[in-house]
mmCIF file with all atom_site columns, C-alpha atoms in Angstrom:
data_model
loop_
_atom_site.group_PDB
_atom_site.id
_atom_site.type_symbol
_atom_site.label_atom_id
_atom_site.label_alt_id
_atom_site.label_comp_id
_atom_site.label_asym_id
_atom_site.label_entity_id
_atom_site.label_seq_id
_atom_site.pdbx_PDB_ins_code
_atom_site.Cartn_x
_atom_site.Cartn_y
_atom_site.Cartn_z
_atom_site.occupancy
_atom_site.B_iso_or_equiv
_atom_site.pdbx_formal_charge
_atom_site.auth_seq_id
_atom_site.auth_comp_id
_atom_site.auth_asym_id
_atom_site.auth_atom_id
_atom_site.pdbx_PDB_model_num
ATOM 1   C CA . UNK N 1 1   ? 12.432  -15.020 -23.416 1.00 0.00 ? 141 UNK N CA 1
ATOM 2   C CA . UNK N 1 2   ? 13.766  -18.523 -22.931 1.00 0.00 ? 142 UNK N CA 1
ATOM 3   C CA . UNK N 1 3   ? 11.354  -21.476 -22.987 1.00 0.00 ? 143 UNK N CA 1
ATOM 4   C CA . UNK N 1 4   ? 10.186  -22.947 -19.696 1.00 0.00 ? 144 UNK N CA 1
ATOM 5   C CA . UNK N 1 5   ? 8.880   -26.337 -18.595 1.00 0.00 ? 145 UNK N CA 1
ATOM 6   C CA . UNK N 1 6   ? 5.928   -26.853 -16.230 1.00 0.00 ? 146 UNK N CA 1
ATOM 7   C CA . UNK N 1 7   ? 5.659   -29.954 -14.061 1.00 0.00 ? 147 UNK N CA 1
ATOM 8   C CA . UNK N 1 8   ? 2.491   -30.523 -12.017 1.00 0.00 ? 148 UNK N CA 1
ATOM 9   C CA . UNK N 1 9   ? 2.359   -33.032 -9.183  1.00 0.00 ? 149 UNK N CA 1
ATOM 10  C CA . UNK N 1 10  ? 0.703   -33.842 -5.875  1.00 0.00 ? 150 UNK N CA 1
ATOM 11  C CA . UNK N 1 11  ? 2.757   -33.809 -2.670  1.00 0.00 ? 151 UNK N CA 1
ATOM 12  C CA . UNK N 1 12  ? 1.457   -35.407 0.531   1.00 0.00 ? 152 UNK N CA 1
ATOM 13  C CA . UNK N 1 13  ? 0.859   -33.063 3.448   1.00 0.00 ? 153 UNK N CA 1
ATOM 14  C CA . UNK N 1 14  ? 0.798   -33.779 7.162   1.00 0.00 ? 154 UNK N CA 1
ATOM 15  C CA . UNK N 1 15  ? -2.534  -34.144 8.891   1.00 0.00 ? 155 UNK N CA 1
ATOM 16  C CA . UNK N 1 16  ? -3.753  -35.659 12.099  1.00 0.00 ? 156 UNK N CA 1
ATOM 17  C CA . UNK N 1 17  ? -7.107  -36.514 10.474  1.00 0.00 ? 157 UNK N CA 1
ATOM 18  C CA . UNK N 1 18  ? -6.193  -38.378 7.296   1.00 0.00 ? 158 UNK N CA 1
ATOM 19  C CA . UNK N 1 19  ? -3.229  -39.755 5.399   1.00 0.00 ? 159 UNK N CA 1
ATOM 20  C CA . UNK N 1 20  ? -4.851  -38.996 2.015   1.00 0.00 ? 160 UNK N CA 1
ATOM 21  C CA . UNK N 1 21  ? -4.211  -35.264 1.869   1.00 0.00 ? 161 UNK N CA 1
ATOM 22  C CA . UNK N 1 22  ? -2.204  -33.703 -0.931  1.00 0.00 ? 162 UNK N CA 1
ATOM 23  C CA . UNK N 1 23  ? -0.995  -30.298 -2.030  1.00 0.00 ? 163 UNK N CA 1
ATOM 24  C CA . UNK N 1 24  ? -1.126  -29.390 -5.701  1.00 0.00 ? 164 UNK N CA 1
ATOM 25  C CA . UNK N 1 25  ? 2.372   -28.285 -6.740  1.00 0.00 ? 165 UNK N CA 1
ATOM 26  C CA . UNK N 1 26  ? 3.674   -26.748 -9.954  1.00 0.00 ? 166 UNK N CA 1
ATOM 27  C CA . UNK N 1 27  ? 7.352   -26.454 -10.785 1.00 0.00 ? 167 UNK N CA 1
ATOM 28  C CA . UNK N 1 28  ? 8.220   -23.930 -13.495 1.00 0.00 ? 168 UNK N CA 1
ATOM 29  C CA . UNK N 1 29  ? 11.751  -24.577 -14.697 1.00 0.00 ? 169 UNK N CA 1
ATOM 30  C CA . UNK N 1 30  ? 14.124  -23.246 -17.327 1.00 0.00 ? 170 UNK N CA 1
ATOM 31  C CA . UNK N 1 31  ? 13.794  -25.656 -20.233 1.00 0.00 ? 171 UNK N CA 1
ATOM 32  C CA . UNK N 1 32  ? 16.733  -28.023 -20.762 1.00 0.00 ? 172 UNK N CA 1
ATOM 33  C CA . UNK N 1 33  ? 19.091  -26.523 -18.167 1.00 0.00 ? 173 UNK N CA 1
ATOM 34  C CA . UNK N 1 34  ? 19.125  -29.353 -15.626 1.00 0.00 ? 174 UNK N CA 1
ATOM 35  C CA . UNK N 1 35  ? 18.568  -28.636 -11.964 1.00 0.00 ? 175 UNK N CA 1
ATOM 36  C CA . UNK N 1 36  ? 18.423  -24.919 -11.134 1.00 0.00 ? 176 UNK N CA 1
ATOM 37  C CA . UNK N 1 37  ? 20.954  -23.752 -8.562  1.00 0.00 ? 177 UNK N CA 1
ATOM 38  C CA . UNK N 1 38  ? 18.484  -21.244 -7.097  1.00 0.00 ? 178 UNK N CA 1
ATOM 39  C CA . UNK N 1 39  ? 14.804  -21.961 -6.402  1.00 0.00 ? 179 UNK N CA 1
ATOM 40  C CA . UNK N 1 40  ? 11.965  -19.596 -5.583  1.00 0.00 ? 180 UNK N CA 1
ATOM 41  C CA . UNK N 1 41  ? 8.954   -20.808 -3.597  1.00 0.00 ? 181 UNK N CA 1
ATOM 42  C CA . UNK N 1 42  ? 5.854   -18.667 -4.201  1.00 0.00 ? 182 UNK N CA 1
ATOM 43  C CA . UNK N 1 43  ? 3.172   -18.443 -1.486  1.00 0.00 ? 183 UNK N CA 1
ATOM 44  C CA . UNK N 1 44  ? -0.278  -17.184 -2.503  1.00 0.00 ? 184 UNK N CA 1
ATOM 45  C CA . UNK N 1 45  ? -2.731  -15.168 -0.423  1.00 0.00 ? 185 UNK N CA 1
ATOM 46  C CA . UNK N 1 46  ? -6.349  -15.716 0.586   1.00 0.00 ? 186 UNK N CA 1
ATOM 47  C CA . UNK N 1 47  ? -8.074  -14.729 -2.650  1.00 0.00 ? 187 UNK N CA 1
ATOM 48  C CA . UNK N 1 48  ? -6.715  -16.958 -5.421  1.00 0.00 ? 188 UNK N CA 1
ATOM 49  C CA . UNK N 1 49  ? -4.764  -20.218 -5.757  1.00 0.00 ? 189 UNK N CA 1
ATOM 50  C CA . UNK N 1 50  ? -1.115  -20.186 -6.817  1.00 0.00 ? 190 UNK N CA 1
ATOM 51  C CA . UNK N 1 51  ? -1.520  -20.469 -10.593 1.00 0.00 ? 191 UNK N CA 1
ATOM 52  C CA . UNK N 1 52  ? -3.829  -17.445 -10.747 1.00 0.00 ? 192 UNK N CA 1
ATOM 53  C CA . UNK N 1 53  ? -1.375  -15.407 -8.649  1.00 0.00 ? 193 UNK N CA 1
ATOM 54  C CA . UNK N 1 54  ? 1.963   -16.497 -10.089 1.00 0.00 ? 194 UNK N CA 1
ATOM 55  C CA . UNK N 1 55  ? 1.509   -18.422 -13.366 1.00 0.00 ? 195 UNK N CA 1
ATOM 56  C CA . UNK N 1 56  ? -1.478  -16.887 -15.121 1.00 0.00 ? 196 UNK N CA 1
ATOM 57  C CA . UNK N 1 57  ? -1.765  -18.615 -18.532 1.00 0.00 ? 197 UNK N CA 1
ATOM 58  C CA . UNK N 1 58  ? -1.786  -15.309 -20.426 1.00 0.00 ? 198 UNK N CA 1
ATOM 59  C CA . UNK N 1 59  ? 1.307   -14.245 -22.399 1.00 0.00 ? 199 UNK N CA 1
ATOM 60  C CA . UNK N 1 60  ? 3.321   -11.758 -20.350 1.00 0.00 ? 200 UNK N CA 1
ATOM 61  C CA . UNK N 1 61  ? 1.381   -12.335 -17.109 1.00 0.00 ? 201 UNK N CA 1
ATOM 62  C CA . UNK N 1 62  ? 3.297   -15.200 -15.532 1.00 0.00 ? 202 UNK N CA 1
ATOM 63  C CA . UNK N 1 63  ? 5.801   -14.182 -12.874 1.00 0.00 ? 203 UNK N CA 1
ATOM 64  C CA . UNK N 1 64  ? 6.843   -17.852 -12.576 1.00 0.00 ? 204 UNK N CA 1
ATOM 65  C CA . UNK N 1 65  ? 7.623   -18.124 -16.310 1.00 0.00 ? 205 UNK N CA 1
ATOM 66  C CA . UNK N 1 66  ? 9.534   -14.834 -16.238 1.00 0.00 ? 206 UNK N CA 1
ATOM 67  C CA . UNK N 1 67  ? 11.691  -16.015 -13.321 1.00 0.00 ? 207 UNK N CA 1
ATOM 68  C CA . UNK N 1 68  ? 12.249  -19.461 -14.866 1.00 0.00 ? 208 UNK N CA 1
ATOM 69  C CA . UNK N 1 69  ? 13.284  -17.848 -18.153 1.00 0.00 ? 209 UNK N CA 1
ATOM 70  C CA . UNK N 1 70  ? 16.110  -16.134 -16.243 1.00 0.00 ? 210 UNK N CA 1
ATOM 71  C CA . UNK N 1 71  ? 17.389  -19.493 -14.964 1.00 0.00 ? 211 UNK N CA 1
ATOM 72  C CA . UNK N 1 72  ? 15.607  -19.781 -11.627 1.00 0.00 ? 212 UNK N CA 1
ATOM 73  C CA . UNK N 1 73  ? 13.496  -22.744 -10.608 1.00 0.00 ? 213 UNK N CA 1
ATOM 74  C CA . UNK N 1 74  ? 10.063  -21.774 -9.306  1.00 0.00 ? 214 UNK N CA 1
ATOM 75  C CA . UNK N 1 75  ? 7.760   -23.823 -7.098  1.00 0.00 ? 215 UNK N CA 1
ATOM 76  C CA . UNK N 1 76  ? 4.201   -22.683 -6.573  1.00 0.00 ? 216 UNK N CA 1
ATOM 77  C CA . UNK N 1 77  ? 1.645   -24.638 -4.633  1.00 0.00 ? 217 UNK N CA 1
ATOM 78  C CA . UNK N 1 78  ? -1.989  -24.417 -3.675  1.00 0.00 ? 218 UNK N CA 1
ATOM 79  C CA . UNK N 1 79  ? -2.343  -24.221 0.075   1.00 0.00 ? 219 UNK N CA 1
ATOM 80  C CA . UNK N 1 80  ? -4.900  -26.485 1.736   1.00 0.00 ? 220 UNK N CA 1
ATOM 81  C CA . UNK N 1 81  ? -8.383  -25.374 0.727   1.00 0.00 ? 221 UNK N CA 1
ATOM 82  C CA . UNK N 1 82  ? -7.298  -23.816 -2.603  1.00 0.00 ? 222 UNK N CA 1
ATOM 83  C CA . UNK N 1 83  ? -7.103  -24.947 -6.223  1.00 0.00 ? 223 UNK N CA 1
ATOM 84  C CA . UNK N 1 84  ? -6.477  -28.674 -6.604  1.00 0.00 ? 224 UNK N CA 1
ATOM 85  C CA . UNK N 1 85  ? -5.161  -29.175 -3.068  1.00 0.00 ? 225 UNK N CA 1
ATOM 86  C CA . UNK N 1 86  ? -6.984  -30.986 -0.287  1.00 0.00 ? 226 UNK N CA 1
ATOM 87  C CA . UNK N 1 87  ? -10.073 -29.137 0.982   1.00 0.00 ? 227 UNK N CA 1
ATOM 88  C CA . UNK N 1 88  ? -10.482 -29.440 4.773   1.00 0.00 ? 228 UNK N CA 1
ATOM 89  C CA . UNK N 1 89  ? -13.991 -29.191 6.219   1.00 0.00 ? 229 UNK N CA 1
ATOM 90  C CA . UNK N 1 90  ? -15.154 -27.485 9.380   1.00 0.00 ? 230 UNK N CA 1
ATOM 91  C CA . UNK N 1 91  ? -11.963 -25.566 10.119  1.00 0.00 ? 231 UNK N CA 1
ATOM 92  C CA . UNK N 1 92  ? -11.514 -22.362 12.053  1.00 0.00 ? 232 UNK N CA 1
ATOM 93  C CA . UNK N 1 93  ? -9.193  -19.517 11.107  1.00 0.00 ? 233 UNK N CA 1
ATOM 94  C CA . UNK N 1 94  ? -6.336  -20.395 13.478  1.00 0.00 ? 234 UNK N CA 1
ATOM 95  C CA . UNK N 1 95  ? -6.256  -24.037 12.380  1.00 0.00 ? 235 UNK N CA 1
ATOM 96  C CA . UNK N 1 96  ? -6.146  -22.934 8.758   1.00 0.00 ? 236 UNK N CA 1
ATOM 97  C CA . UNK N 1 97  ? -3.332  -20.493 9.531   1.00 0.00 ? 237 UNK N CA 1
ATOM 98  C CA . UNK N 1 98  ? -1.287  -23.233 11.227  1.00 0.00 ? 238 UNK N CA 1
ATOM 99  C CA . UNK N 1 99  ? -1.887  -25.582 8.304   1.00 0.00 ? 239 UNK N CA 1
ATOM 100 C CA . UNK N 1 100 ? -0.558  -22.965 5.891   1.00 0.00 ? 240 UNK N CA 1
ATOM 101 C CA . UNK N 1 101 ? 2.724   -22.874 7.782   1.00 0.00 ? 241 UNK N CA 1
ATOM 102 C CA . UNK N 1 102 ? 2.865   -26.681 7.839   1.00 0.00 ? 242 UNK N CA 1
ATOM 103 C CA . UNK N 1 103 ? 2.131   -26.709 4.093   1.00 0.00 ? 243 UNK N CA 1
ATOM 104 C CA . UNK N 1 104 ? 4.982   -24.270 3.414   1.00 0.00 ? 244 UNK N CA 1
ATOM 105 C CA . UNK N 1 105 ? 7.316   -26.421 5.557   1.00 0.00 ? 245 UNK N CA 1
ATOM 106 C CA . UNK N 1 106 ? 6.282   -29.443 3.474   1.00 0.00 ? 246 UNK N CA 1
ATOM 107 C CA . UNK N 1 107 ? 6.981   -27.646 0.189   1.00 0.00 ? 247 UNK N CA 1
ATOM 108 C CA . UNK N 1 108 ? 10.290  -26.190 1.440   1.00 0.00 ? 248 UNK N CA 1
ATOM 109 C CA . UNK N 1 109 ? 11.536  -29.692 2.326   1.00 0.00 ? 249 UNK N CA 1
ATOM 110 C CA . UNK N 1 110 ? 10.112  -31.110 -0.915  1.00 0.00 ? 250 UNK N CA 1
ATOM 111 C CA . UNK N 1 111 ? 12.138  -28.605 -2.985  1.00 0.00 ? 251 UNK N CA 1
ATOM 112 C CA . UNK N 1 112 ? 15.283  -29.257 -0.900  1.00 0.00 ? 252 UNK N CA 1
ATOM 113 C CA . UNK N 1 113 ? 15.026  -33.028 -1.451  1.00 0.00 ? 253 UNK N CA 1
ATOM 114 C CA . UNK N 1 114 ? 13.726  -33.052 -5.040  1.00 0.00 ? 254 UNK N CA 1
ATOM 115 C CA . UNK N 1 115 ? 16.052  -30.412 -6.553  1.00 0.00 ? 255 UNK N CA 1
ATOM 116 C CA . UNK N 1 116 ? 18.863  -29.909 -4.010  1.00 0.00 ? 256 UNK N CA 1
ATOM 117 C CA . UNK N 1 117 ? 19.283  -26.201 -4.815  1.00 0.00 ? 257 UNK N CA 1
ATOM 118 C CA . UNK N 1 118 ? 22.099  -24.197 -3.241  1.00 0.00 ? 258 UNK N CA 1
ATOM 119 C CA . UNK N 1 119 ? 19.729  -21.291 -2.588  1.00 0.00 ? 259 UNK N CA 1
ATOM 120 C CA . UNK N 1 120 ? 16.014  -20.906 -1.871  1.00 0.00 ? 260 UNK N CA 1
ATOM 121 C CA . UNK N 1 121 ? 14.131  -17.615 -1.898  1.00 0.00 ? 261 UNK N CA 1
ATOM 122 C CA . UNK N 1 122 ? 10.526  -16.975 -0.874  1.00 0.00 ? 262 UNK N CA 1
ATOM 123 C CA . UNK N 1 123 ? 7.934   -14.737 -2.527  1.00 0.00 ? 263 UNK N CA 1
ATOM 124 C CA . UNK N 1 124 ? 4.694   -13.998 -0.698  1.00 0.00 ? 264 UNK N CA 1
ATOM 125 C CA . UNK N 1 125 ? 1.597   -12.251 -1.975  1.00 0.00 ? 265 UNK N CA 1
ATOM 126 C CA . UNK N 1 126 ? -0.778  -10.570 0.476   1.00 0.00 ? 266 UNK N CA 1
ATOM 127 C CA . UNK N 1 127 ? -1.488  -13.017 3.335   1.00 0.00 ? 267 UNK N CA 1
ATOM 128 C CA . UNK N 1 128 ? 1.169   -15.304 1.836   1.00 0.00 ? 268 UNK N CA 1
ATOM 129 C CA . UNK N 1 129 ? 3.602   -12.824 3.425   1.00 0.00 ? 269 UNK N CA 1
ATOM 130 C CA . UNK N 1 130 ? 2.100   -13.602 6.849   1.00 0.00 ? 270 UNK N CA 1
ATOM 131 C CA . UNK N 1 131 ? 2.491   -17.320 6.172   1.00 0.00 ? 271 UNK N CA 1
ATOM 132 C CA . UNK N 1 132 ? 6.158   -16.805 5.298   1.00 0.00 ? 272 UNK N CA 1
ATOM 133 C CA . UNK N 1 133 ? 6.786   -14.672 8.409   1.00 0.00 ? 273 UNK N CA 1
ATOM 134 C CA . UNK N 1 134 ? 5.247   -17.312 10.699  1.00 0.00 ? 274 UNK N CA 1
ATOM 135 C CA . UNK N 1 135 ? 7.112   -20.076 8.821   1.00 0.00 ? 275 UNK N CA 1
ATOM 136 C CA . UNK N 1 136 ? 10.429  -18.292 9.455   1.00 0.00 ? 276 UNK N CA 1
ATOM 137 C CA . UNK N 1 137 ? 9.597   -17.899 13.155  1.00 0.00 ? 277 UNK N CA 1
ATOM 138 C CA . UNK N 1 138 ? 8.820   -21.595 13.492  1.00 0.00 ? 278 UNK N CA 1
ATOM 139 C CA . UNK N 1 139 ? 11.294  -23.251 11.135  1.00 0.00 ? 279 UNK N CA 1
ATOM 140 C CA . UNK N 1 140 ? 15.075  -23.371 11.067  1.00 0.00 ? 280 UNK N CA 1
ATOM 141 C CA . UNK N 1 141 ? 15.939  -22.916 7.394   1.00 0.00 ? 281 UNK N CA 1
ATOM 142 C CA . UNK N 1 142 ? 18.291  -21.078 5.088   1.00 0.00 ? 282 UNK N CA 1
ATOM 143 C CA . UNK N 1 143 ? 16.610  -18.482 2.892   1.00 0.00 ? 283 UNK N CA 1
ATOM 144 C CA . UNK N 1 144 ? 18.531  -16.425 0.332   1.00 0.00 ? 284 UNK N CA 1
ATOM 145 C CA . UNK N 1 145 ? 15.936  -13.659 -0.253  1.00 0.00 ? 285 UNK N CA 1
ATOM 146 C CA . UNK N 1 146 ? 12.455  -12.651 0.849   1.00 0.00 ? 286 UNK N CA 1
ATOM 147 C CA . UNK N 1 147 ? 10.063  -10.742 -1.358  1.00 0.00 ? 287 UNK N CA 1
ATOM 148 C CA . UNK N 1 148 ? 6.774   -9.512  0.097   1.00 0.00 ? 288 UNK N CA 1
ATOM 149 C CA . UNK N 1 149 ? 4.272   -8.253  -2.474  1.00 0.00 ? 289 UNK N CA 1
ATOM 150 C CA . UNK N 1 150 ? 1.315   -6.359  -0.997  1.00 0.00 ? 290 UNK N CA 1
ATOM 151 C CA . UNK N 1 151 ? 1.780   -7.690  2.540   1.00 0.00 ? 291 UNK N CA 1
ATOM 152 C CA . UNK N 1 152 ? -1.451  -7.956  4.504   1.00 0.00 ? 292 UNK N CA 1
ATOM 153 C CA . UNK N 1 153 ? -1.511  -7.196  8.197   1.00 0.00 ? 293 UNK N CA 1
ATOM 154 C CA . UNK N 1 154 ? -4.144  -9.567  9.600   1.00 0.00 ? 294 UNK N CA 1
ATOM 155 C CA . UNK N 1 155 ? -3.913  -8.713  13.286  1.00 0.00 ? 295 UNK N CA 1
ATOM 156 C CA . UNK N 1 156 ? -5.722  -5.393  13.137  1.00 0.00 ? 296 UNK N CA 1
ATOM 157 C CA . UNK N 1 157 ? -8.946  -4.283  14.841  1.00 0.00 ? 297 UNK N CA 1
ATOM 158 C CA . UNK N 1 158 ? -11.073 -4.531  11.701  1.00 0.00 ? 298 UNK N CA 1
ATOM 159 C CA . UNK N 1 159 ? -10.075 -8.117  10.952  1.00 0.00 ? 299 UNK N CA 1
ATOM 160 C CA . UNK N 1 160 ? -10.343 -9.149  14.601  1.00 0.00 ? 300 UNK N CA 1
ATOM 161 C CA . UNK N 1 161 ? -13.919 -7.831  14.815  1.00 0.00 ? 301 UNK N CA 1
ATOM 162 C CA . UNK N 1 162 ? -14.803 -9.490  11.489  1.00 0.00 ? 302 UNK N CA 1
ATOM 163 C CA . UNK N 1 163 ? -13.467 -12.893 12.599  1.00 0.00 ? 303 UNK N CA 1
ATOM 164 C CA . UNK N 1 164 ? -15.354 -12.657 15.903  1.00 0.00 ? 304 UNK N CA 1
ATOM 165 C CA . UNK N 1 165 ? -18.572 -12.001 13.954  1.00 0.00 ? 305 UNK N CA 1
ATOM 166 C CA . UNK N 1 166 ? -17.997 -14.950 11.621  1.00 0.00 ? 306 UNK N CA 1
ATOM 167 C CA . UNK N 1 167 ? -17.011 -17.478 14.306  1.00 0.00 ? 307 UNK N CA 1
#
């Protein structure tokens, strides 16, 4: 495998409550190859933050490193409430769901401006697939490929009853 480079940064995210909110972002890039022509944005699910899902620091268990070693640029980010990203307080499920779409819009535009790739693909894991689907409904963008890994269907009777009990 080819060596890869990891760049961690904070990217500001939109909020009506505060201007001091940031998303934790990691770029995994092919080492020494300049700007990748094709970027993949990885969207995690509800259980773990992005690094645990896509860049596990165990040899052979990083999807991001594998993709970067083939020449792709990879951007993974912790959605609001996860990992090193901003942790909102007192939110309900629908607000959190809308923020996830806004966060993906922020990262999509960040990658477009920062790296100017010709192509962007999206990979979603579990509820990350739902975030991507809602993002594509709401946003006018050009996506090369979509990959849904273990898509989670949230609008079923079991989840609806569970959310009513919690809220």
